[in-house]
Amino acid sequence: MADEPLLSVRNLETKFHTDEGVVRAVDGVSFDVRRGETVCLVGESGSGKTVTGESLTRLVRSPPGEVAGGEIYFDGRDVLDMSDAELRDLRGGRVGHIFQNPQGALNPVYPVGWQIVEAIRLHEEVPKAEARARAVDLLNRVGIPEATRRFDDYPHEFSGGMKQRVAIAMALATNPALLVADEPTTALDVTIQNQILRLLEELQEEFDMSVLLITHDLGVVAEVADRVVVVYAGKVMERGDVFDVFENPSHPYTRALLRCLPGRGGRLDGIDGRLPSATDPPPGCRFHPRCDHAVDACRTGGQPPLYALSDDHDVSCVHYGPDGDPEVVRGDESAGSAVGPGDGGHVGDDAHVGDGGHDPDGESGDGGNEP
Ligand code: SF4
């Protein structure tokens, strides 16, 4: 149905069985991606963003990983119930992935054009000549100069930014309905980063795609997101329309992230403290050891349920809801409005949040925080 979200994730749980114990990298994460929109998953390194993206098409390697619970519906189909053949068809078919390091997506001993041809013919029965023409067209569309000539070049003959463009062309080769882009610009310099973000925006419109962009960079979120999901230690802290979240940031973690942006009066080197242990997280709110507003209720039980501030803005914090007092949080210094979504306030490298996290990308916990 047209008004159904393209992607619906409910109480997703992804675990890793390690020698140190069970890492619950994603622990009850829920969000939707609607048709044609860009949703950003944002949080520090180690917060569970990447594992969430990989779980969507069950790319998590098993063992040691497993998608242990929850629901993932893509275009009305239950991803967790798909056969291996259906999953292969989904990945690189209707769901494209772009990763931080384009090198990993490209075969170093195979010309880039033929890699795109192969990606097309893996999912569609089209003659080689037609696939080749489409590959050249895609290389053109992503801004590779002299695409026909460069079709036969190898990955090492491209710069980092151009390699990422080729990786984007590969991800688009099958006209995906959803593009999952995991830190696609982090390895690139600021100028190239902006070019790639602009390109993704243009292609999203042209291909009528939805995009799930995974990033630690709130400057990127401000540039491209329609909606944002703030994750911390495998849990959703706040989610909503990007204007609501930037104008009215409600979770102390979101507010701390925003204060890291230039022009917001805070430090640029991140938030004090570290993510909690991946295998032994604290009870109560996962953020409480770093939170200036923590009270006794934050230190027991599970993560506070997500409380709906509006139709499209939820927050997981004890200071909201019928018995809470949001002023406890909002009464602190303003998270500021110097940089907001859509105002061209991209802040490049300085906008990233502190990287005090653990690897692997996720933590553990005690159940989801869906109400
Ligand atoms: S629930 Fe408590 S610890 Fe968590 S963000 Fe709110 S005030 Fe801070």
mmCIF file of C-alpha atoms and ligand atoms in Angstrom:
data_model
loop_
_atom_site.group_PDB
_atom_site.id
_atom_site.type_symbol
_atom_site.label_atom_id
_atom_site.label_comp_id
_atom_site.label_asym_id
_atom_site.label_seq_id
_atom_site.Cartn_x
_atom_site.Cartn_y
_atom_site.Cartn_z
ATOM 1 C CA MET A 1 0.000 0.000 0.000
ATOM 2 C CA ALA A 2 1.310 3.410 -0.946
ATOM 3 C CA ASP A 3 0.914 4.917 2.510
ATOM 4 C CA GLU A 4 2.630 1.991 4.244
ATOM 5 C CA PRO A 5 6.253 2.682 5.136
ATOM 6 C CA LEU A 6 8.656 1.102 2.696
ATOM 7 C CA LEU A 7 10.671 -0.221 5.627
ATOM 8 C CA SER A 8 9.283 -0.917 9.049
ATOM 9 C CA VAL A 9 11.595 -2.042 11.848
ATOM 10 C CA ARG A 10 10.128 -3.027 15.207
ATOM 11 C CA ASN A 11 12.018 -3.977 18.355
ATOM 12 C CA LEU A 12 14.984 -5.193 16.345
ATOM 13 C CA GLU A 13 17.499 -7.185 18.377
ATOM 14 C CA THR A 14 20.852 -8.234 16.983
ATOM 15 C CA LYS A 15 23.368 -10.055 19.157
ATOM 16 C CA PHE A 16 26.946 -11.224 18.849
ATOM 17 C CA HIS A 17 28.222 -14.199 20.802
ATOM 18 C CA THR A 18 31.789 -13.375 21.827
ATOM 19 C CA ASP A 19 34.339 -14.799 24.251
ATOM 20 C CA GLU A 20 33.631 -11.821 26.512
ATOM 21 C CA GLY A 21 29.905 -12.495 26.546
ATOM 22 C CA VAL A 22 26.814 -11.647 24.541
ATOM 23 C CA VAL A 23 26.913 -8.249 22.882
ATOM 24 C CA ARG A 24 23.414 -6.938 22.224
ATOM 25 C CA ALA A 25 24.484 -4.509 19.542
ATOM 26 C CA VAL A 26 20.929 -3.567 18.645
ATOM 27 C CA ASP A 27 18.490 -3.861 21.489
ATOM 28 C CA GLY A 28 14.901 -3.012 20.673
ATOM 29 C CA VAL A 29 15.324 -0.473 17.887
ATOM 30 C CA SER A 30 12.199 0.657 16.021
ATOM 31 C CA PHE A 31 11.789 3.095 13.152
ATOM 32 C CA ASP A 32 10.169 3.464 9.737
ATOM 33 C CA VAL A 33 11.462 4.660 6.394
ATOM 34 C CA ARG A 34 8.713 6.046 4.205
ATOM 35 C CA ARG A 35 8.751 6.055 0.441
ATOM 36 C CA GLY A 36 10.972 8.734 -1.035
ATOM 37 C CA GLU A 37 12.347 10.054 2.246
ATOM 38 C CA THR A 38 15.779 10.162 3.832
ATOM 39 C CA VAL A 39 16.076 8.893 7.378
ATOM 40 C CA CYS A 40 19.351 9.349 9.248
ATOM 41 C CA LEU A 41 20.470 6.962 11.967
ATOM 42 C CA VAL A 42 22.850 9.015 14.078
ATOM 43 C CA GLY A 43 24.983 8.296 17.129
ATOM 44 C CA GLU A 44 28.551 7.765 18.259
ATOM 45 C CA SER A 45 30.714 4.977 16.889
ATOM 46 C CA GLY A 46 29.704 1.792 18.649
ATOM 47 C CA SER A 47 26.087 2.815 19.157
ATOM 48 C CA GLY A 48 24.662 0.048 16.960
ATOM 49 C CA LYS A 49 23.987 2.017 13.778
ATOM 50 C CA THR A 50 26.014 -0.112 11.408
ATOM 51 C CA VAL A 51 24.687 -3.369 12.804
ATOM 52 C CA THR A 52 21.149 -2.015 12.427
ATOM 53 C CA GLY A 53 21.834 -1.273 8.737
ATOM 54 C CA GLU A 54 23.374 -4.689 8.179
ATOM 55 C CA SER A 55 20.503 -6.429 9.952
ATOM 56 C CA LEU A 56 17.960 -5.033 7.497
ATOM 57 C CA THR A 57 18.959 -7.490 4.786
ATOM 58 C CA ARG A 58 20.511 -9.932 7.274
ATOM 59 C CA LEU A 59 24.060 -9.131 6.250
ATOM 60 C CA VAL A 60 25.215 -9.768 9.819
ATOM 61 C CA ARG A 61 27.608 -12.688 9.721
ATOM 62 C CA SER A 62 26.283 -15.706 11.595
ATOM 63 C CA PRO A 63 27.995 -16.920 13.709
ATOM 64 C CA PRO A 64 28.952 -14.939 15.720
ATOM 65 C CA GLY A 65 26.031 -12.605 14.978
ATOM 66 C CA GLU A 66 22.293 -13.254 14.877
ATOM 67 C CA VAL A 67 19.198 -11.198 14.357
ATOM 68 C CA ALA A 68 17.585 -12.465 17.532
ATOM 69 C CA GLY A 69 14.246 -10.721 17.645
ATOM 70 C CA GLY A 70 11.861 -8.130 16.371
ATOM 71 C CA GLU A 71 10.348 -7.526 12.973
ATOM 72 C CA ILE A 72 11.658 -6.145 9.686
ATOM 73 C CA TYR A 73 9.108 -5.543 6.959
ATOM 74 C CA PHE A 74 10.290 -4.290 3.591
ATOM 75 C CA ASP A 75 7.569 -3.314 1.140
ATOM 76 C CA GLY A 76 5.143 -5.434 3.135
ATOM 77 C CA ARG A 77 7.373 -8.528 3.135
ATOM 78 C CA ASP A 78 8.739 -10.148 6.267
ATOM 79 C CA VAL A 79 12.523 -10.048 5.839
ATOM 80 C CA LEU A 80 13.118 -12.345 8.804
ATOM 81 C CA ASP A 81 11.013 -14.999 7.087
ATOM 82 C CA MET A 82 12.797 -14.840 3.726
ATOM 83 C CA SER A 83 14.666 -17.804 2.254
ATOM 84 C CA ASP A 84 18.352 -17.459 1.393
ATOM 85 C CA ALA A 85 17.427 -17.078 -2.298
ATOM 86 C CA GLU A 86 14.941 -14.314 -1.498
ATOM 87 C CA LEU A 87 17.527 -12.542 0.643
ATOM 88 C CA ARG A 88 20.121 -12.710 -2.138
ATOM 89 C CA ASP A 89 17.571 -11.168 -4.444
ATOM 90 C CA LEU A 90 16.769 -8.433 -1.928
ATOM 91 C CA ARG A 91 20.406 -7.459 -1.316
ATOM 92 C CA GLY A 92 21.794 -5.527 -4.194
ATOM 93 C CA GLY A 93 18.355 -5.764 -5.796
ATOM 94 C CA ARG A 94 15.577 -3.734 -4.221
ATOM 95 C CA VAL A 95 17.874 -2.746 -1.346
ATOM 96 C CA GLY A 96 21.249 -1.266 -2.268
ATOM 97 C CA HIS A 97 24.084 -0.840 0.225
ATOM 98 C CA ILE A 98 26.919 1.696 0.169
ATOM 99 C CA PHE A 99 29.660 1.369 2.750
ATOM 100 C CA GLN A 100 32.218 3.751 4.210
ATOM 101 C CA ASN A 101 35.083 2.190 2.329
ATOM 102 C CA PRO A 102 34.258 1.836 -1.373
ATOM 103 C CA GLN A 103 37.348 -0.324 -1.799
ATOM 104 C CA GLY A 104 35.535 -3.132 -0.004
ATOM 105 C CA ALA A 105 32.657 -3.040 -2.490
ATOM 106 C CA LEU A 106 34.895 -3.227 -5.557
ATOM 107 C CA ASN A 107 36.872 -6.165 -6.869
ATOM 108 C CA PRO A 108 40.440 -4.862 -7.344
ATOM 109 C CA VAL A 109 41.202 -7.169 -10.276
ATOM 110 C CA TYR A 110 38.127 -6.494 -12.363
ATOM 111 C CA PRO A 111 37.344 -3.347 -14.431
ATOM 112 C CA VAL A 112 34.743 -1.181 -12.717
ATOM 113 C CA GLY A 113 32.339 -1.099 -15.662
ATOM 114 C CA TRP A 114 32.153 -4.860 -15.831
ATOM 115 C CA GLN A 115 31.486 -5.014 -12.099
ATOM 116 C CA ILE A 116 28.394 -2.887 -12.666
ATOM 117 C CA VAL A 117 27.374 -5.063 -15.616
ATOM 118 C CA GLU A 118 27.660 -8.099 -13.372
ATOM 119 C CA ALA A 119 25.573 -6.444 -10.647
ATOM 120 C CA ILE A 120 22.832 -5.744 -13.194
ATOM 121 C CA ARG A 121 22.890 -9.233 -14.723
ATOM 122 C CA LEU A 122 22.864 -10.868 -11.291
ATOM 123 C CA HIS A 123 19.368 -9.521 -10.757
ATOM 124 C CA GLU A 124 17.971 -9.106 -14.262
ATOM 125 C CA GLU A 125 18.049 -11.182 -17.410
ATOM 126 C CA VAL A 126 19.331 -8.584 -19.836
ATOM 127 C CA PRO A 127 21.765 -8.989 -22.754
ATOM 128 C CA LYS A 128 25.342 -8.024 -21.988
ATOM 129 C CA ALA A 129 25.304 -5.139 -24.473
ATOM 130 C CA GLU A 130 22.245 -3.619 -22.825
ATOM 131 C CA ALA A 131 23.754 -4.039 -19.355
ATOM 132 C CA ARG A 132 26.938 -2.391 -20.600
ATOM 133 C CA ALA A 133 25.020 0.589 -21.957
ATOM 134 C CA ARG A 134 23.237 0.933 -18.628
ATOM 135 C CA ALA A 135 26.536 0.720 -16.738
ATOM 136 C CA VAL A 136 28.056 3.517 -18.838
ATOM 137 C CA ASP A 137 24.919 5.577 -18.276
ATOM 138 C CA LEU A 138 25.165 4.991 -14.515
ATOM 139 C CA LEU A 139 28.831 5.994 -14.467
ATOM 140 C CA ASN A 140 27.834 9.166 -16.279
ATOM 141 C CA ARG A 141 24.991 9.838 -13.873
ATOM 142 C CA VAL A 142 27.247 9.572 -10.816
ATOM 143 C CA GLY A 143 29.663 12.029 -12.382
ATOM 144 C CA ILE A 144 32.532 9.882 -13.665
ATOM 145 C CA PRO A 145 34.117 11.967 -16.453
ATOM 146 C CA GLU A 146 34.596 10.165 -19.756
ATOM 147 C CA ALA A 147 32.577 7.223 -18.511
ATOM 148 C CA THR A 148 32.847 5.229 -21.743
ATOM 149 C CA ARG A 149 36.622 5.363 -21.644
ATOM 150 C CA ARG A 150 36.851 4.729 -17.925
ATOM 151 C CA PHE A 151 34.521 1.714 -18.113
ATOM 152 C CA ASP A 152 37.523 -0.595 -18.492
ATOM 153 C CA ASP A 153 39.650 1.011 -15.763
ATOM 154 C CA TYR A 154 40.426 -0.825 -12.551
ATOM 155 C CA PRO A 155 39.465 0.470 -9.074
ATOM 156 C CA HIS A 156 43.029 1.508 -8.216
ATOM 157 C CA GLU A 157 42.938 3.943 -11.149
ATOM 158 C CA PHE A 158 40.233 6.003 -9.396
ATOM 159 C CA SER A 159 40.596 8.486 -6.523
ATOM 160 C CA GLY A 160 38.745 7.850 -3.241
ATOM 161 C CA GLY A 161 35.851 10.132 -4.190
ATOM 162 C CA MET A 162 35.578 8.626 -7.678
ATOM 163 C CA LYS A 163 35.692 5.099 -6.228
ATOM 164 C CA GLN A 164 32.786 6.007 -3.950
ATOM 165 C CA ARG A 165 30.909 7.276 -7.017
ATOM 166 C CA VAL A 166 31.511 3.928 -8.717
ATOM 167 C CA ALA A 167 30.271 2.121 -5.582
ATOM 168 C CA ILE A 168 27.138 4.293 -5.675
ATOM 169 C CA ALA A 169 26.639 3.419 -9.357
ATOM 170 C CA MET A 170 26.881 -0.271 -8.439
ATOM 171 C CA ALA A 171 24.362 0.146 -5.636
ATOM 172 C CA LEU A 172 21.981 1.899 -8.048
ATOM 173 C CA ALA A 173 22.438 -0.644 -10.839
ATOM 174 C CA THR A 174 19.216 -2.466 -10.034
ATOM 175 C CA ASN A 175 17.056 0.581 -9.332
ATOM 176 C CA PRO A 176 16.755 -0.113 -5.599
ATOM 177 C CA ALA A 177 13.730 1.159 -3.719
ATOM 178 C CA LEU A 178 15.895 1.650 -0.623
ATOM 179 C CA LEU A 179 19.516 2.698 -0.428
ATOM 180 C CA VAL A 180 21.291 1.987 2.855
ATOM 181 C CA ALA A 181 24.330 4.260 2.962
ATOM 182 C CA ASP A 182 26.649 3.618 5.911
ATOM 183 C CA GLU A 183 28.973 6.578 6.527
ATOM 184 C CA PRO A 184 29.461 6.948 2.767
ATOM 185 C CA THR A 185 31.425 10.179 3.039
ATOM 186 C CA THR A 186 33.452 9.713 6.214
ATOM 187 C CA ALA A 187 36.640 8.663 4.436
ATOM 188 C CA LEU A 188 36.490 11.616 2.031
ATOM 189 C CA ASP A 189 37.616 15.207 2.360
ATOM 190 C CA VAL A 190 34.993 17.860 3.039
ATOM 191 C CA THR A 191 34.665 19.075 -0.552
ATOM 192 C CA ILE A 192 34.210 15.580 -1.946
ATOM 193 C CA GLN A 193 31.912 14.751 0.948
ATOM 194 C CA ASN A 194 29.618 17.600 -0.042
ATOM 195 C CA GLN A 195 29.691 16.531 -3.680
ATOM 196 C CA ILE A 196 28.729 12.966 -2.767
ATOM 197 C CA LEU A 197 25.890 14.146 -0.502
ATOM 198 C CA ARG A 198 24.560 16.391 -3.271
ATOM 199 C CA LEU A 199 24.835 13.486 -5.692
ATOM 200 C CA LEU A 200 22.892 11.177 -3.374
ATOM 201 C CA GLU A 201 20.166 13.803 -3.050
ATOM 202 C CA GLU A 202 19.900 14.211 -6.818
ATOM 203 C CA LEU A 203 19.884 10.475 -7.416
ATOM 204 C CA GLN A 204 17.298 9.922 -4.728
ATOM 205 C CA GLU A 205 14.941 12.207 -6.573
ATOM 206 C CA GLU A 206 15.813 10.849 -9.976
ATOM 207 C CA PHE A 207 15.458 7.208 -8.933
ATOM 208 C CA ASP A 208 12.550 7.898 -6.552
ATOM 209 C CA MET A 209 14.351 6.033 -3.782
ATOM 210 C CA SER A 210 14.213 6.034 -0.032
ATOM 211 C CA VAL A 211 17.538 6.452 1.739
ATOM 212 C CA LEU A 212 18.643 5.262 5.157
ATOM 213 C CA LEU A 213 21.814 7.210 5.889
ATOM 214 C CA ILE A 214 23.949 6.026 8.774
ATOM 215 C CA THR A 215 26.205 8.732 10.146
ATOM 216 C CA HIS A 216 27.917 10.071 13.251
ATOM 217 C CA ASP A 217 27.870 13.541 11.709
ATOM 218 C CA LEU A 218 25.013 15.841 12.681
ATOM 219 C CA GLY A 219 26.139 18.296 10.016
ATOM 220 C CA VAL A 220 25.293 15.623 7.444
ATOM 221 C CA VAL A 221 21.946 15.022 9.140
ATOM 222 C CA ALA A 222 21.162 18.741 8.949
ATOM 223 C CA GLU A 223 21.952 18.665 5.247
ATOM 224 C CA VAL A 224 19.978 15.676 4.041
ATOM 225 C CA ALA A 225 17.529 14.162 6.553
ATOM 226 C CA ASP A 226 13.767 14.256 6.502
ATOM 227 C CA ARG A 227 13.652 12.342 9.759
ATOM 228 C CA VAL A 228 16.278 11.326 12.275
ATOM 229 C CA VAL A 229 16.693 8.423 14.694
ATOM 230 C CA VAL A 230 19.200 9.060 17.504
ATOM 231 C CA VAL A 231 20.666 5.822 18.828
ATOM 232 C CA TYR A 232 22.863 5.202 21.845
ATOM 233 C CA ALA A 233 24.185 1.872 23.096
ATOM 234 C CA GLY A 234 21.752 -0.102 20.946
ATOM 235 C CA LYS A 235 18.670 1.871 21.986
ATOM 236 C CA VAL A 236 16.644 4.644 20.381
ATOM 237 C CA MET A 237 16.945 7.795 22.467
ATOM 238 C CA GLU A 238 14.927 10.160 20.276
ATOM 239 C CA ARG A 239 13.411 10.057 16.821
ATOM 240 C CA GLY A 240 11.305 12.327 14.706
ATOM 241 C CA ASP A 241 11.015 14.891 11.977
ATOM 242 C CA VAL A 242 14.420 16.499 11.552
ATOM 243 C CA PHE A 243 13.070 20.030 12.016
ATOM 244 C CA ASP A 244 11.343 19.042 15.273
ATOM 245 C CA VAL A 245 14.456 17.313 16.583
ATOM 246 C CA PHE A 246 16.801 20.183 15.703
ATOM 247 C CA GLU A 247 14.413 22.911 16.839
ATOM 248 C CA ASN A 248 13.214 21.106 19.919
ATOM 249 C CA PRO A 249 15.871 18.557 20.895
ATOM 250 C CA SER A 250 14.461 16.770 23.901
ATOM 251 C CA HIS A 251 16.779 13.958 24.934
ATOM 252 C CA PRO A 252 19.871 14.987 26.900
ATOM 253 C CA TYR A 253 21.997 12.902 24.510
ATOM 254 C CA THR A 254 20.579 14.637 21.443
ATOM 255 C CA ARG A 255 21.150 17.981 23.114
ATOM 256 C CA ALA A 256 24.721 17.033 23.928
ATOM 257 C CA LEU A 257 25.310 15.971 20.309
ATOM 258 C CA LEU A 258 23.921 19.254 19.051
ATOM 259 C CA ARG A 259 26.147 21.223 21.384
ATOM 260 C CA CYS A 260 29.113 19.622 19.618
ATOM 261 C CA LEU A 261 28.163 21.515 16.457
ATOM 262 C CA PRO A 262 30.127 24.690 15.763
ATOM 263 C CA GLY A 263 28.086 27.769 16.609
ATOM 264 C CA ARG A 264 26.189 26.048 19.411
ATOM 265 C CA GLY A 265 28.469 27.105 22.186
ATOM 266 C CA GLY A 266 29.715 23.709 23.247
ATOM 267 C CA ARG A 267 32.861 21.661 22.874
ATOM 268 C CA LEU A 268 33.735 20.309 19.482
ATOM 269 C CA ASP A 269 35.652 17.327 20.753
ATOM 270 C CA GLY A 270 32.662 15.313 21.834
ATOM 271 C CA ILE A 271 30.695 14.421 24.918
ATOM 272 C CA ASP A 272 32.332 13.591 28.250
ATOM 273 C CA GLY A 273 32.521 9.910 29.121
ATOM 274 C CA ARG A 274 32.287 6.765 27.061
ATOM 275 C CA LEU A 275 29.661 4.413 25.804
ATOM 276 C CA PRO A 276 28.846 1.740 28.389
ATOM 277 C CA SER A 277 30.292 -1.761 28.309
ATOM 278 C CA ALA A 278 29.172 -3.747 25.311
ATOM 279 C CA THR A 279 28.483 -6.852 27.368
ATOM 280 C CA ASP A 280 27.477 -5.388 30.710
ATOM 281 C CA PRO A 281 25.550 -2.159 30.236
ATOM 282 C CA PRO A 282 24.160 -0.253 33.197
ATOM 283 C CA PRO A 283 20.560 -0.808 34.298
ATOM 284 C CA GLY A 284 18.016 1.899 33.692
ATOM 285 C CA CYS A 285 18.660 4.474 31.018
ATOM 286 C CA ARG A 286 21.778 3.541 29.046
ATOM 287 C CA PHE A 287 22.835 7.188 29.017
ATOM 288 C CA HIS A 288 22.614 7.770 32.768
ATOM 289 C CA PRO A 289 26.357 7.540 33.576
ATOM 290 C CA ARG A 290 26.938 10.496 31.224
ATOM 291 C CA CYS A 291 23.753 12.414 31.859
ATOM 292 C CA ASP A 292 23.682 15.689 33.808
ATOM 293 C CA HIS A 293 19.970 15.258 34.492
ATOM 294 C CA ALA A 294 19.964 11.718 35.851
ATOM 295 C CA VAL A 295 17.800 11.007 38.903
ATOM 296 C CA ASP A 296 17.306 7.782 40.885
ATOM 297 C CA ALA A 297 14.623 6.555 38.474
ATOM 298 C CA CYS A 298 17.174 6.633 35.658
ATOM 299 C CA ARG A 299 19.397 4.058 37.370
ATOM 300 C CA THR A 300 16.972 1.155 37.726
ATOM 301 C CA GLY A 301 14.742 -0.924 35.467
ATOM 302 C CA GLY A 302 15.100 -0.689 31.713
ATOM 303 C CA GLN A 303 15.368 2.075 29.156
ATOM 304 C CA PRO A 304 12.419 4.483 29.597
ATOM 305 C CA PRO A 305 9.719 3.836 26.980
ATOM 306 C CA LEU A 306 9.583 6.202 24.028
ATOM 307 C CA TYR A 307 7.166 8.981 24.874
ATOM 308 C CA ALA A 308 5.325 10.692 22.002
ATOM 309 C CA LEU A 309 5.910 14.443 22.099
ATOM 310 C CA SER A 310 3.932 14.791 18.860
ATOM 311 C CA ASP A 311 2.783 12.617 15.950
ATOM 312 C CA ASP A 312 6.348 12.368 14.692
ATOM 313 C CA HIS A 313 8.647 13.028 17.630
ATOM 314 C CA ASP A 314 9.392 10.545 20.425
ATOM 315 C CA VAL A 315 11.855 10.612 23.285
ATOM 316 C CA SER A 316 13.079 8.022 25.806
ATOM 317 C CA CYS A 317 13.681 9.910 29.051
ATOM 318 C CA VAL A 318 12.043 9.898 32.494
ATOM 319 C CA HIS A 319 11.599 13.669 32.403
ATOM 320 C CA TYR A 320 8.860 13.408 29.778
ATOM 321 C CA GLY A 321 5.369 11.969 30.102
ATOM 322 C CA PRO A 322 2.571 12.541 32.583
ATOM 323 C CA ASP A 323 4.832 12.436 35.644
ATOM 324 C CA GLY A 324 7.871 14.149 34.157
ATOM 325 C CA ASP A 325 9.072 17.723 33.971
ATOM 326 C CA PRO A 326 10.717 18.491 30.614
ATOM 327 C CA GLU A 327 12.005 21.774 31.994
ATOM 328 C CA VAL A 328 14.593 19.773 33.931
ATOM 329 C CA VAL A 329 16.180 18.997 30.567
ATOM 330 C CA ARG A 330 15.134 21.977 28.494
ATOM 331 C CA GLY A 331 15.980 24.474 31.174
ATOM 332 C CA ASP A 332 19.692 23.882 30.647
ATOM 333 C CA GLU A 333 21.640 26.025 28.258
ATOM 334 C CA SER A 334 20.078 26.101 24.824
ATOM 335 C CA ALA A 335 21.129 23.427 22.398
ATOM 336 C CA GLY A 336 21.094 26.386 20.042
ATOM 337 C CA SER A 337 19.768 27.121 16.630
ATOM 338 C CA ALA A 338 22.827 28.336 14.782
ATOM 339 C CA VAL A 339 22.762 25.300 12.529
ATOM 340 C CA GLY A 340 19.533 23.723 11.501
ATOM 341 C CA PRO A 341 18.283 21.309 8.923
ATOM 342 C CA GLY A 342 18.109 22.594 5.407
ATOM 343 C CA ASP A 343 19.855 25.870 6.136
ATOM 344 C CA GLY A 344 23.063 24.968 4.452
ATOM 345 C CA GLY A 345 24.660 24.691 7.845
ATOM 346 C CA HIS A 346 26.949 21.869 6.961
ATOM 347 C CA VAL A 347 29.843 21.896 9.301
ATOM 348 C CA GLY A 348 32.110 19.294 7.855
ATOM 349 C CA ASP A 349 34.562 17.384 9.974
ATOM 350 C CA ASP A 350 33.887 19.347 13.129
ATOM 351 C CA ALA A 351 30.295 18.256 13.356
ATOM 352 C CA HIS A 352 30.956 14.680 14.297
ATOM 353 C CA VAL A 353 30.208 13.425 17.727
ATOM 354 C CA GLY A 354 32.841 12.167 20.093
ATOM 355 C CA ASP A 355 34.224 8.797 19.299
ATOM 356 C CA GLY A 356 34.659 7.345 22.719
ATOM 357 C CA GLY A 357 32.880 4.173 21.777
ATOM 358 C CA HIS A 358 33.569 0.547 21.896
ATOM 359 C CA ASP A 359 33.892 -1.723 18.977
ATOM 360 C CA PRO A 360 32.095 -3.765 17.828
ATOM 361 C CA ASP A 361 29.402 -1.360 16.882
ATOM 362 C CA GLY A 362 26.968 -2.008 19.666
ATOM 363 C CA GLU A 363 26.163 -2.695 23.223
ATOM 364 C CA SER A 364 23.957 -4.913 25.284
ATOM 365 C CA GLY A 365 20.849 -4.427 27.295
ATOM 366 C CA ASP A 366 17.646 -5.545 28.786
ATOM 367 C CA GLY A 367 14.936 -5.324 26.271
ATOM 368 C CA GLY A 368 13.458 -2.861 23.892
ATOM 369 C CA ASN A 369 12.233 0.606 24.677
ATOM 370 C CA GLU A 370 9.136 0.600 22.595
ATOM 371 C CA PRO A 371 6.192 1.623 24.753
HETATM 372 S S1 SF4 B 1 16.269 8.988 31.495
HETATM 373 FE FE1 SF4 B 1 17.562 9.968 33.014
HETATM 374 S S2 SF4 B 1 19.634 9.418 32.443
HETATM 375 FE FE2 SF4 B 1 18.330 8.997 30.693
HETATM 376 S S3 SF4 B 1 18.460 10.810 29.474
HETATM 377 FE FE3 SF4 B 1 16.678 11.056 30.789
HETATM 378 S S4 SF4 B 1 17.463 12.132 32.591
HETATM 379 FE FE4 SF4 B 1 19.235 11.348 31.494
#
